[in-house]
Amino acid sequence: MKTKVKSMAAVTLFISLLMPTLVGCASIPASASETGESSISTEDGSLDLFAKTDAENAAAAADTDEDASSSDASVEVPDNLEDFQFVYNGSVISAMDDFETLDKALGGYDQGRSAAESYEYGDGTKSNIRVYVLEKDGSKLPITLTIEGDMAATSRKIKVGSTKEEVLAAYGDPNVEPPKAYGPDGNELTRDAYIEMFGENLIYNLGDCQINFYVEEGKVISIAYQNNKNHDKFSWS
């Protein structure tokens, strides 16, 4: 598992460097690229919700085994939540909230782990949630919110540690194709090769938000919400 995560970092970095050439005309905004974020864009300009820096991938590799052993923790989810809401530490969080509301609801970002446009929330030893923002007209606008620990659950009771089958039972078949990716030889990766290198992305566009369940070895290891309203305020081409 750790070797696979490290290989993901290398391939993701390779693709991000060549992204303007390899993925049509889609790219990340200049303000995001200046932070050193590795990123892949879909053909319509959507971010790869799980792209991370090399440092973040190294931390994820160190945490993978620990997360897998603690994925049985239960999270109580109230009925009738909206798809853009989830439960974290007993509180209902909305991926559509402004940054100040999110920051307060999540307990304040970790000063030692956050930098520039990425704000992290956790227990002091590792991140459980990462919020990626871009600034516009003097305001920080949350673009993606990634759940990396098992202390949160979606409105349909899916969490880190849930199986792929549970995701499909709760959300049905994905309605968004994962981004195209290219190998070192410049050829587009097949579906199987993509999954081998990056894991599997189950992506759902649900109107105001988009949710990406990142699956490795049949289990969810990350969940990312994209705030479509904020995303659409920026040019991605």
JSON list of N, CA, C and O in Angstrom, two decimals, residues 134-141 233-234:
[
{"chain": "A", "resi": 134, "resn": "LEU", "atom": "N", "xyz": [-9.42, 29.29, -2.86]},
{"chain": "A", "resi": 134, "resn": "LEU", "atom": "CA", "xyz": [-8.85, 30.31, -3.74]},
{"chain": "A", "resi": 134, "resn": "LEU", "atom": "C", "xyz": [-9.43, 31.65, -3.33]},
{"chain": "A", "resi": 134, "resn": "LEU", "atom": "O", "xyz": [-10.57, 31.72, -2.85]},
{"chain": "A", "resi": 135, "resn": "GLU", "atom": "N", "xyz": [-8.66, 32.72, -3.50]},
{"chain": "A", "resi": 135, "resn": "GLU", "atom": "CA", "xyz": [-9.12, 34.04, -3.08]},
{"chain": "A", "resi": 135, "resn": "GLU", "atom": "C", "xyz": [-9.72, 34.81, -4.25]},
{"chain": "A", "resi": 135, "resn": "GLU", "atom": "O", "xyz": [-9.18, 34.79, -5.37]},
{"chain": "A", "resi": 136, "resn": "LYS", "atom": "N", "xyz": [-10.83, 35.46, -4.00]},
{"chain": "A", "resi": 136, "resn": "LYS", "atom": "CA", "xyz": [-11.48, 36.31, -5.01]},
{"chain": "A", "resi": 136, "resn": "LYS", "atom": "C", "xyz": [-12.13, 37.49, -4.31]},
{"chain": "A", "resi": 136, "resn": "LYS", "atom": "O", "xyz": [-12.86, 37.31, -3.33]},
{"chain": "A", "resi": 137, "resn": "ASP", "atom": "N", "xyz": [-11.84, 38.69, -4.79]},
{"chain": "A", "resi": 137, "resn": "ASP", "atom": "CA", "xyz": [-12.41, 39.90, -4.23]},
{"chain": "A", "resi": 137, "resn": "ASP", "atom": "C", "xyz": [-12.20, 39.99, -2.72]},
{"chain": "A", "resi": 137, "resn": "ASP", "atom": "O", "xyz": [-13.07, 40.42, -1.96]},
{"chain": "A", "resi": 138, "resn": "GLY", "atom": "N", "xyz": [-11.02, 39.54, -2.26]},
{"chain": "A", "resi": 138, "resn": "GLY", "atom": "CA", "xyz": [-10.66, 39.64, -0.86]},
{"chain": "A", "resi": 138, "resn": "GLY", "atom": "C", "xyz": [-11.24, 38.56, 0.03]},
{"chain": "A", "resi": 138, "resn": "GLY", "atom": "O", "xyz": [-11.03, 38.59, 1.25]},
{"chain": "A", "resi": 139, "resn": "SER", "atom": "N", "xyz": [-11.95, 37.60, -0.54]},
{"chain": "A", "resi": 139, "resn": "SER", "atom": "CA", "xyz": [-12.55, 36.51, 0.26]},
{"chain": "A", "resi": 139, "resn": "SER", "atom": "C", "xyz": [-11.92, 35.17, -0.10]},
{"chain": "A", "resi": 139, "resn": "SER", "atom": "O", "xyz": [-11.60, 34.92, -1.27]},
{"chain": "A", "resi": 140, "resn": "LYS", "atom": "N", "xyz": [-11.77, 34.32, 0.90]},
{"chain": "A", "resi": 140, "resn": "LYS", "atom": "CA", "xyz": [-11.31, 32.96, 0.68]},
{"chain": "A", "resi": 140, "resn": "LYS", "atom": "C", "xyz": [-12.52, 32.09, 0.33]},
{"chain": "A", "resi": 140, "resn": "LYS", "atom": "O", "xyz": [-13.44, 31.96, 1.13]},
{"chain": "A", "resi": 141, "resn": "LEU", "atom": "N", "xyz": [-12.50, 31.50, -0.85]},
{"chain": "A", "resi": 141, "resn": "LEU", "atom": "CA", "xyz": [-13.62, 30.68, -1.30]},
{"chain": "A", "resi": 141, "resn": "LEU", "atom": "C", "xyz": [-13.23, 29.21, -1.29]},
{"chain": "A", "resi": 141, "resn": "LEU", "atom": "O", "xyz": [-12.31, 28.80, -2.01]},
{"chain": "A", "resi": 233, "resn": "LYS", "atom": "N", "xyz": [-16.71, 30.12, -10.30]},
{"chain": "A", "resi": 233, "resn": "LYS", "atom": "CA", "xyz": [-16.37, 31.56, -10.27]},
{"chain": "A", "resi": 233, "resn": "LYS", "atom": "C", "xyz": [-14.98, 31.81, -10.86]},
{"chain": "A", "resi": 233, "resn": "LYS", "atom": "O", "xyz": [-14.57, 32.97, -10.99]},
{"chain": "A", "resi": 234, "resn": "PHE", "atom": "N", "xyz": [-14.26, 30.73, -11.16]},
{"chain": "A", "resi": 234, "resn": "PHE", "atom": "CA", "xyz": [-12.89, 30.87, -11.68]},
{"chain": "A", "resi": 234, "resn": "PHE", "atom": "C", "xyz": [-12.81, 30.30, -13.09]},
{"chain": "A", "resi": 234, "resn": "PHE", "atom": "O", "xyz": [-13.61, 29.43, -13.47]}
]
